[in-house]
Amino acid sequence: IAGITQAPTSQILAAGRRMTLRCTQDMRHNAMYWYRQDLGLGLRLIHYSNTAGTTGKGEVPDGYSVSRANTDDFPLTLASAVPSQTSVYFCASSPQDSGANVLTFGAGSRLTVL
Amino acid sequence: GQNIDQPTEMTATEGAIVQINCTYQTSGFNGLFWYQQHAGEAPTFLSYNVLDGLEEKGRFSSFLSRSKGYSYLLLKELQMKDSASYLCAVRDDDYKLSFGAGTTVTVRA
């Protein structure tokens, strides 16, 4: 089934540890995105990539980094996790063509930083 | 920057109609989206408006007025399965999507 796969589904992490959330899509979408979702704040854009080889900063990029070595993969890395990064993280992708460019979301990764 | 406002919660009875309003002030506009998100799940696409007017898709309709920075999502013939959060999102000129905090709709029997 075409779509977006995120891993891990859930993780508990000690503060200060490094963590990479993985995201893979098989729809050959050009653009990919990482959002975090916190109660009362909605979805906030962390980083995005309009095409392989390029990345950009979203609304809340501090403490996170991304890479886009190929079309399918867009990992999100927390270099040194802090408790305020406890959240649900959603990866998304869109075709980035002339159409509506609807975002398709992965199932999410729930991260708890203690 | 982006400022997107929608009510936090709404409650309605099964079979009724509910209208969720969304107002926005954004730097650039390239479309307005509505997503549905059930608890513990990913958001799923409901509707897209880029021109003024009403878009109808079955029981769901979405309206846009670009001059007023206003949209609404209309849910008709409410069913229990419609209990979810509804997210208003605006796309800017760089094709990035900014979301409102979401409206939690509770459908009661």
PDB file of C-alpha atoms in Angstrom:
ATOM      1  CA  ILE A   1       0.000   0.000   0.000  1.00  0.00           C
ATOM      2  CA  ALA A   2       1.492   3.343  -1.066  1.00  0.00           C
ATOM      3  CA  GLY A   3       2.078   5.825   1.677  1.00  0.00           C
ATOM      4  CA  ILE A   4       4.418   7.076   4.373  1.00  0.00           C
ATOM      5  CA  THR A   5       6.124   4.898   6.949  1.00  0.00           C
ATOM      6  CA  GLN A   6       7.430   6.384  10.184  1.00  0.00           C
ATOM      7  CA  ALA A   7       9.601   4.672  12.786  1.00  0.00           C
ATOM      8  CA  PRO A   8       9.632   4.240  15.665  1.00  0.00           C
ATOM      9  CA  THR A   9       5.938   4.389  16.535  1.00  0.00           C
ATOM     10  CA  SER A  10       6.752   5.334  20.082  1.00  0.00           C
ATOM     11  CA  GLN A  11       9.946   5.989  22.034  1.00  0.00           C
ATOM     12  CA  ILE A  12      10.958   7.029  25.531  1.00  0.00           C
ATOM     13  CA  LEU A  13      14.291   8.810  25.580  1.00  0.00           C
ATOM     14  CA  ALA A  14      16.578  10.186  28.273  1.00  0.00           C
ATOM     15  CA  ALA A  15      17.410  13.879  28.039  1.00  0.00           C
ATOM     16  CA  GLY A  16      20.689  14.516  26.295  1.00  0.00           C
ATOM     17  CA  ARG A  17      20.474  11.475  24.057  1.00  0.00           C
ATOM     18  CA  ARG A  18      20.556  11.627  20.288  1.00  0.00           C
ATOM     19  CA  MET A  19      17.510  10.351  18.406  1.00  0.00           C
ATOM     20  CA  THR A  20      16.614   9.957  14.735  1.00  0.00           C
ATOM     21  CA  LEU A  21      13.026   9.595  13.607  1.00  0.00           C
ATOM     22  CA  ARG A  22      12.779   7.852  10.267  1.00  0.00           C
ATOM     23  CA  CYS A  23      10.360   8.662   7.450  1.00  0.00           C
ATOM     24  CA  THR A  24      10.046   6.875   4.115  1.00  0.00           C
ATOM     25  CA  GLN A  25       7.522   7.468   1.348  1.00  0.00           C
ATOM     26  CA  ASP A  26       6.880   5.385  -1.768  1.00  0.00           C
ATOM     27  CA  MET A  27       4.694   7.842  -3.684  1.00  0.00           C
ATOM     28  CA  ARG A  28       7.620   9.600  -5.416  1.00  0.00           C
ATOM     29  CA  HIS A  29       6.481  12.878  -3.915  1.00  0.00           C
ATOM     30  CA  ASN A  30       8.892  15.761  -4.339  1.00  0.00           C
ATOM     31  CA  ALA A  31       8.194  17.574  -1.075  1.00  0.00           C
ATOM     32  CA  MET A  32       8.445  16.214   2.459  1.00  0.00           C
ATOM     33  CA  TYR A  33       7.753  17.804   5.824  1.00  0.00           C
ATOM     34  CA  TRP A  34       8.173  17.237   9.547  1.00  0.00           C
ATOM     35  CA  TYR A  35       5.553  18.578  11.961  1.00  0.00           C
ATOM     36  CA  ARG A  36       5.199  18.289  15.712  1.00  0.00           C
ATOM     37  CA  GLN A  37       1.785  18.267  17.341  1.00  0.00           C
ATOM     38  CA  ASP A  38       1.236  19.457  20.896  1.00  0.00           C
ATOM     39  CA  LEU A  39      -2.039  19.833  22.752  1.00  0.00           C
ATOM     40  CA  GLY A  40      -3.549  23.255  22.198  1.00  0.00           C
ATOM     41  CA  LEU A  41      -0.916  24.280  19.673  1.00  0.00           C
ATOM     42  CA  GLY A  42      -1.804  22.201  16.666  1.00  0.00           C
ATOM     43  CA  LEU A  43       0.653  21.090  14.027  1.00  0.00           C
ATOM     44  CA  ARG A  44       3.818  23.175  13.749  1.00  0.00           C
ATOM     45  CA  LEU A  45       6.290  22.836  10.897  1.00  0.00           C
ATOM     46  CA  ILE A  46       9.827  21.908  11.963  1.00  0.00           C
ATOM     47  CA  HIS A  47      11.687  21.432   8.673  1.00  0.00           C
ATOM     48  CA  TYR A  48      10.750  20.786   5.096  1.00  0.00           C
ATOM     49  CA  SER A  49      12.292  19.730   1.793  1.00  0.00           C
ATOM     50  CA  ASN A  50      10.869  20.780  -1.569  1.00  0.00           C
ATOM     51  CA  THR A  51      13.028  18.317  -3.486  1.00  0.00           C
ATOM     52  CA  ALA A  52      15.846  15.844  -2.901  1.00  0.00           C
ATOM     53  CA  GLY A  53      19.056  17.615  -1.922  1.00  0.00           C
ATOM     54  CA  THR A  54      17.361  20.709  -0.454  1.00  0.00           C
ATOM     55  CA  THR A  55      15.970  21.485   2.998  1.00  0.00           C
ATOM     56  CA  GLY A  56      14.456  24.496   4.724  1.00  0.00           C
ATOM     57  CA  LYS A  57      13.522  25.650   8.206  1.00  0.00           C
ATOM     58  CA  GLY A  58       9.946  25.811   9.366  1.00  0.00           C
ATOM     59  CA  GLU A  59       8.339  27.536  12.328  1.00  0.00           C
ATOM     60  CA  VAL A  60      10.141  25.612  15.121  1.00  0.00           C
ATOM     61  CA  PRO A  61      13.488  24.297  13.770  1.00  0.00           C
ATOM     62  CA  ASP A  62      15.725  24.770  16.823  1.00  0.00           C
ATOM     63  CA  GLY A  63      17.137  21.521  18.224  1.00  0.00           C
ATOM     64  CA  TYR A  64      16.287  19.548  15.086  1.00  0.00           C
ATOM     65  CA  SER A  65      18.100  18.735  11.856  1.00  0.00           C
ATOM     66  CA  VAL A  66      17.061  16.964   8.658  1.00  0.00           C
ATOM     67  CA  SER A  67      18.626  15.594   5.509  1.00  0.00           C
ATOM     68  CA  ARG A  68      17.190  14.650   2.118  1.00  0.00           C
ATOM     69  CA  ALA A  69      19.709  12.451   0.353  1.00  0.00           C
ATOM     70  CA  ASN A  70      17.074  10.922  -1.936  1.00  0.00           C
ATOM     71  CA  THR A  71      13.402  11.295  -2.856  1.00  0.00           C
ATOM     72  CA  ASP A  72      12.055   8.656  -0.498  1.00  0.00           C
ATOM     73  CA  ASP A  73      13.731   9.309   2.865  1.00  0.00           C
ATOM     74  CA  PHE A  74      13.556  12.307   5.181  1.00  0.00           C
ATOM     75  CA  PRO A  75      14.984  11.562   8.652  1.00  0.00           C
ATOM     76  CA  LEU A  76      14.608  13.994  11.552  1.00  0.00           C
ATOM     77  CA  THR A  77      17.413  14.097  14.131  1.00  0.00           C
ATOM     78  CA  LEU A  78      17.369  15.451  17.655  1.00  0.00           C
ATOM     79  CA  ALA A  79      21.049  15.954  18.466  1.00  0.00           C
ATOM     80  CA  SER A  80      20.569  16.260  22.227  1.00  0.00           C
ATOM     81  CA  ALA A  81      16.977  15.684  23.303  1.00  0.00           C
ATOM     82  CA  VAL A  82      15.305  17.948  25.882  1.00  0.00           C
ATOM     83  CA  PRO A  83      11.975  17.426  27.714  1.00  0.00           C
ATOM     84  CA  SER A  84      10.308  20.220  25.680  1.00  0.00           C
ATOM     85  CA  GLN A  85      10.739  18.017  22.614  1.00  0.00           C
ATOM     86  CA  THR A  86       8.223  15.558  24.034  1.00  0.00           C
ATOM     87  CA  SER A  87       5.564  15.522  21.324  1.00  0.00           C
ATOM     88  CA  VAL A  88       3.943  13.566  18.541  1.00  0.00           C
ATOM     89  CA  TYR A  89       5.911  13.934  15.326  1.00  0.00           C
ATOM     90  CA  PHE A  90       4.263  13.617  11.928  1.00  0.00           C
ATOM     91  CA  CYS A  91       6.064  13.242   8.650  1.00  0.00           C
ATOM     92  CA  ALA A  92       4.161  14.297   5.517  1.00  0.00           C
ATOM     93  CA  SER A  93       4.715  14.510   1.779  1.00  0.00           C
ATOM     94  CA  SER A  94       3.113  16.185  -1.225  1.00  0.00           C
ATOM     95  CA  PRO A  95       3.628  15.941  -4.996  1.00  0.00           C
ATOM     96  CA  GLN A  96       4.651  19.613  -5.331  1.00  0.00           C
ATOM     97  CA  ASP A  97       3.218  19.814  -8.821  1.00  0.00           C
ATOM     98  CA  SER A  98       0.628  22.126 -10.363  1.00  0.00           C
ATOM     99  CA  GLY A  99      -2.313  20.482  -8.618  1.00  0.00           C
ATOM    100  CA  ALA A 100      -3.766  20.843  -5.146  1.00  0.00           C
ATOM    101  CA  ASN A 101      -0.645  19.328  -3.582  1.00  0.00           C
ATOM    102  CA  VAL A 102      -2.484  17.633  -0.768  1.00  0.00           C
ATOM    103  CA  LEU A 103      -0.308  16.587   2.138  1.00  0.00           C
ATOM    104  CA  THR A 104      -0.316  12.898   3.017  1.00  0.00           C
ATOM    105  CA  PHE A 105       0.694  12.167   6.618  1.00  0.00           C
ATOM    106  CA  GLY A 106       2.435   9.240   8.231  1.00  0.00           C
ATOM    107  CA  ALA A 107       0.945   7.588  11.319  1.00  0.00           C
ATOM    108  CA  GLY A 108       3.146   9.602  13.684  1.00  0.00           C
ATOM    109  CA  SER A 109       5.929   8.949  16.165  1.00  0.00           C
ATOM    110  CA  ARG A 110       5.218   9.613  19.827  1.00  0.00           C
ATOM    111  CA  LEU A 111       8.387  10.743  21.584  1.00  0.00           C
ATOM    112  CA  THR A 112       8.758  11.204  25.337  1.00  0.00           C
ATOM    113  CA  VAL A 113      11.931  12.852  26.660  1.00  0.00           C
ATOM    114  CA  LEU A 114      12.562  12.369  30.377  1.00  0.00           C
TER     115      LEU A 114
ATOM    116  CA  GLY B   1       3.866  35.060   9.877  1.00  0.00           C
ATOM    117  CA  GLN B   2       0.701  33.039   9.997  1.00  0.00           C
ATOM    118  CA  ASN B   3      -2.261  33.505  12.347  1.00  0.00           C
ATOM    119  CA  ILE B   4      -5.046  30.958  11.981  1.00  0.00           C
ATOM    120  CA  ASP B   5      -7.978  30.933  14.408  1.00  0.00           C
ATOM    121  CA  GLN B   6     -10.708  28.378  14.893  1.00  0.00           C
ATOM    122  CA  PRO B   7     -12.886  27.452  17.869  1.00  0.00           C
ATOM    123  CA  THR B   8     -11.462  24.954  20.306  1.00  0.00           C
ATOM    124  CA  GLU B   9     -14.524  22.760  20.762  1.00  0.00           C
ATOM    125  CA  MET B  10     -18.008  22.215  19.377  1.00  0.00           C
ATOM    126  CA  THR B  11     -20.732  19.766  20.341  1.00  0.00           C
ATOM    127  CA  ALA B  12     -23.661  18.709  18.190  1.00  0.00           C
ATOM    128  CA  THR B  13     -26.343  16.039  18.013  1.00  0.00           C
ATOM    129  CA  GLU B  14     -26.333  13.117  15.621  1.00  0.00           C
ATOM    130  CA  GLY B  15     -28.126  14.084  12.398  1.00  0.00           C
ATOM    131  CA  ALA B  16     -27.581  17.804  12.924  1.00  0.00           C
ATOM    132  CA  ILE B  17     -25.411  20.314  11.051  1.00  0.00           C
ATOM    133  CA  VAL B  18     -22.277  21.935  12.421  1.00  0.00           C
ATOM    134  CA  GLN B  19     -20.292  24.814  10.946  1.00  0.00           C
ATOM    135  CA  ILE B  20     -16.640  25.263  11.920  1.00  0.00           C
ATOM    136  CA  ASN B  21     -15.291  28.723  11.216  1.00  0.00           C
ATOM    137  CA  CYS B  22     -11.684  29.574  10.446  1.00  0.00           C
ATOM    138  CA  THR B  23     -10.173  33.031  10.110  1.00  0.00           C
ATOM    139  CA  TYR B  24      -6.661  33.643   8.950  1.00  0.00           C
ATOM    140  CA  GLN B  25      -4.073  36.366   8.559  1.00  0.00           C
ATOM    141  CA  THR B  26      -1.149  35.067   6.565  1.00  0.00           C
ATOM    142  CA  SER B  27       1.836  36.325   4.631  1.00  0.00           C
ATOM    143  CA  GLY B  28       0.888  34.961   1.238  1.00  0.00           C
ATOM    144  CA  PHE B  29      -2.017  32.710   0.286  1.00  0.00           C
ATOM    145  CA  ASN B  30      -2.004  29.745  -2.035  1.00  0.00           C
ATOM    146  CA  GLY B  31      -4.974  27.687  -0.862  1.00  0.00           C
ATOM    147  CA  LEU B  32      -6.910  26.674   2.244  1.00  0.00           C
ATOM    148  CA  PHE B  33      -7.266  23.092   3.400  1.00  0.00           C
ATOM    149  CA  TRP B  34      -9.401  21.230   5.908  1.00  0.00           C
ATOM    150  CA  TYR B  35      -8.152  18.026   7.500  1.00  0.00           C
ATOM    151  CA  GLN B  36      -9.883  15.562   9.825  1.00  0.00           C
ATOM    152  CA  GLN B  37      -7.968  13.909  12.633  1.00  0.00           C
ATOM    153  CA  HIS B  38      -9.384  11.170  14.833  1.00  0.00           C
ATOM    154  CA  ALA B  39      -7.814  10.746  18.249  1.00  0.00           C
ATOM    155  CA  GLY B  40      -4.471   8.975  18.045  1.00  0.00           C
ATOM    156  CA  GLU B  41      -4.427   8.980  14.258  1.00  0.00           C
ATOM    157  CA  ALA B  42      -2.866  10.995  11.450  1.00  0.00           C
ATOM    158  CA  PRO B  43      -4.681  13.908   9.807  1.00  0.00           C
ATOM    159  CA  THR B  44      -6.519  13.030   6.610  1.00  0.00           C
ATOM    160  CA  PHE B  45      -7.455  15.433   3.815  1.00  0.00           C
ATOM    161  CA  LEU B  46     -11.065  16.637   3.588  1.00  0.00           C
ATOM    162  CA  SER B  47     -11.225  19.652   1.286  1.00  0.00           C
ATOM    163  CA  TYR B  48      -9.304  22.326  -0.596  1.00  0.00           C
ATOM    164  CA  ASN B  49     -10.321  25.843  -1.616  1.00  0.00           C
ATOM    165  CA  VAL B  50      -8.183  28.208  -3.634  1.00  0.00           C
ATOM    166  CA  LEU B  51     -10.934  30.364  -5.179  1.00  0.00           C
ATOM    167  CA  ASP B  52     -13.827  32.079  -3.399  1.00  0.00           C
ATOM    168  CA  GLY B  53     -16.980  30.060  -3.027  1.00  0.00           C
ATOM    169  CA  LEU B  54     -18.342  26.762  -1.864  1.00  0.00           C
ATOM    170  CA  GLU B  55     -16.874  23.325  -2.520  1.00  0.00           C
ATOM    171  CA  GLU B  56     -19.198  20.410  -1.794  1.00  0.00           C
ATOM    172  CA  LYS B  57     -18.122  16.822  -1.234  1.00  0.00           C
ATOM    173  CA  GLY B  58     -20.949  14.650  -0.006  1.00  0.00           C
ATOM    174  CA  ARG B  59     -21.886  15.538   3.572  1.00  0.00           C
ATOM    175  CA  PHE B  60     -18.960  17.971   3.860  1.00  0.00           C
ATOM    176  CA  SER B  61     -18.742  21.432   2.288  1.00  0.00           C
ATOM    177  CA  SER B  62     -16.088  24.106   2.576  1.00  0.00           C
ATOM    178  CA  PHE B  63     -16.386  27.821   1.863  1.00  0.00           C
ATOM    179  CA  LEU B  64     -13.712  30.426   1.251  1.00  0.00           C
ATOM    180  CA  SER B  65     -13.685  34.225   1.161  1.00  0.00           C
ATOM    181  CA  ARG B  66     -10.161  35.426   0.423  1.00  0.00           C
ATOM    182  CA  SER B  67     -11.013  39.104   0.885  1.00  0.00           C
ATOM    183  CA  LYS B  68     -12.292  38.411   4.406  1.00  0.00           C
ATOM    184  CA  GLY B  69      -9.630  35.850   5.323  1.00  0.00           C
ATOM    185  CA  TYR B  70     -12.434  33.467   6.233  1.00  0.00           C
ATOM    186  CA  SER B  71     -13.407  29.879   5.642  1.00  0.00           C
ATOM    187  CA  TYR B  72     -15.866  27.438   7.116  1.00  0.00           C
ATOM    188  CA  LEU B  73     -16.336  23.693   7.053  1.00  0.00           C
ATOM    189  CA  LEU B  74     -19.932  22.510   7.081  1.00  0.00           C
ATOM    190  CA  LEU B  75     -20.694  19.006   8.287  1.00  0.00           C
ATOM    191  CA  LYS B  76     -24.215  17.835   7.498  1.00  0.00           C
ATOM    192  CA  GLU B  77     -26.200  14.812   8.730  1.00  0.00           C
ATOM    193  CA  LEU B  78     -23.715  14.313  11.540  1.00  0.00           C
ATOM    194  CA  GLN B  79     -22.746  10.762  12.406  1.00  0.00           C
ATOM    195  CA  MET B  80     -20.994   9.453  15.508  1.00  0.00           C
ATOM    196  CA  LYS B  81     -17.915   8.701  13.411  1.00  0.00           C
ATOM    197  CA  ASP B  82     -17.604  12.434  12.659  1.00  0.00           C
ATOM    198  CA  SER B  83     -16.398  12.994  16.236  1.00  0.00           C
ATOM    199  CA  ALA B  84     -12.843  14.171  15.591  1.00  0.00           C
ATOM    200  CA  SER B  85     -10.618  17.231  15.394  1.00  0.00           C
ATOM    201  CA  TYR B  86     -10.932  19.392  12.298  1.00  0.00           C
ATOM    202  CA  LEU B  87      -7.845  21.307  11.255  1.00  0.00           C
ATOM    203  CA  CYS B  88      -7.868  24.453   9.141  1.00  0.00           C
ATOM    204  CA  ALA B  89      -4.626  25.009   7.230  1.00  0.00           C
ATOM    205  CA  VAL B  90      -3.365  27.746   4.923  1.00  0.00           C
ATOM    206  CA  ARG B  91      -0.685  27.282   2.282  1.00  0.00           C
ATOM    207  CA  ASP B  92       1.678  30.150   1.651  1.00  0.00           C
ATOM    208  CA  ASP B  93       3.430  31.189  -1.541  1.00  0.00           C
ATOM    209  CA  ASP B  94       6.313  28.808  -0.754  1.00  0.00           C
ATOM    210  CA  TYR B  95       3.878  25.882  -0.598  1.00  0.00           C
ATOM    211  CA  LYS B  96       4.314  25.458   3.140  1.00  0.00           C
ATOM    212  CA  LEU B  97       1.191  24.587   5.120  1.00  0.00           C
ATOM    213  CA  SER B  98       0.413  26.286   8.453  1.00  0.00           C
ATOM    214  CA  PHE B  99      -2.260  24.817  10.690  1.00  0.00           C
ATOM    215  CA  GLY B 100      -4.717  26.203  13.179  1.00  0.00           C
ATOM    216  CA  ALA B 101      -4.895  24.520  16.592  1.00  0.00           C
ATOM    217  CA  GLY B 102      -7.910  22.468  15.517  1.00  0.00           C
ATOM    218  CA  THR B 103     -11.572  22.220  16.523  1.00  0.00           C
ATOM    219  CA  THR B 104     -12.686  19.154  18.450  1.00  0.00           C
ATOM    220  CA  VAL B 105     -16.194  18.156  17.411  1.00  0.00           C
ATOM    221  CA  THR B 106     -18.157  15.840  19.678  1.00  0.00           C
ATOM    222  CA  VAL B 107     -21.256  14.214  18.225  1.00  0.00           C
ATOM    223  CA  ARG B 108     -23.814  13.096  20.790  1.00  0.00           C
ATOM    224  CA  ALA B 109     -26.611  10.586  20.265  1.00  0.00           C
TER     225      ALA B 109
END
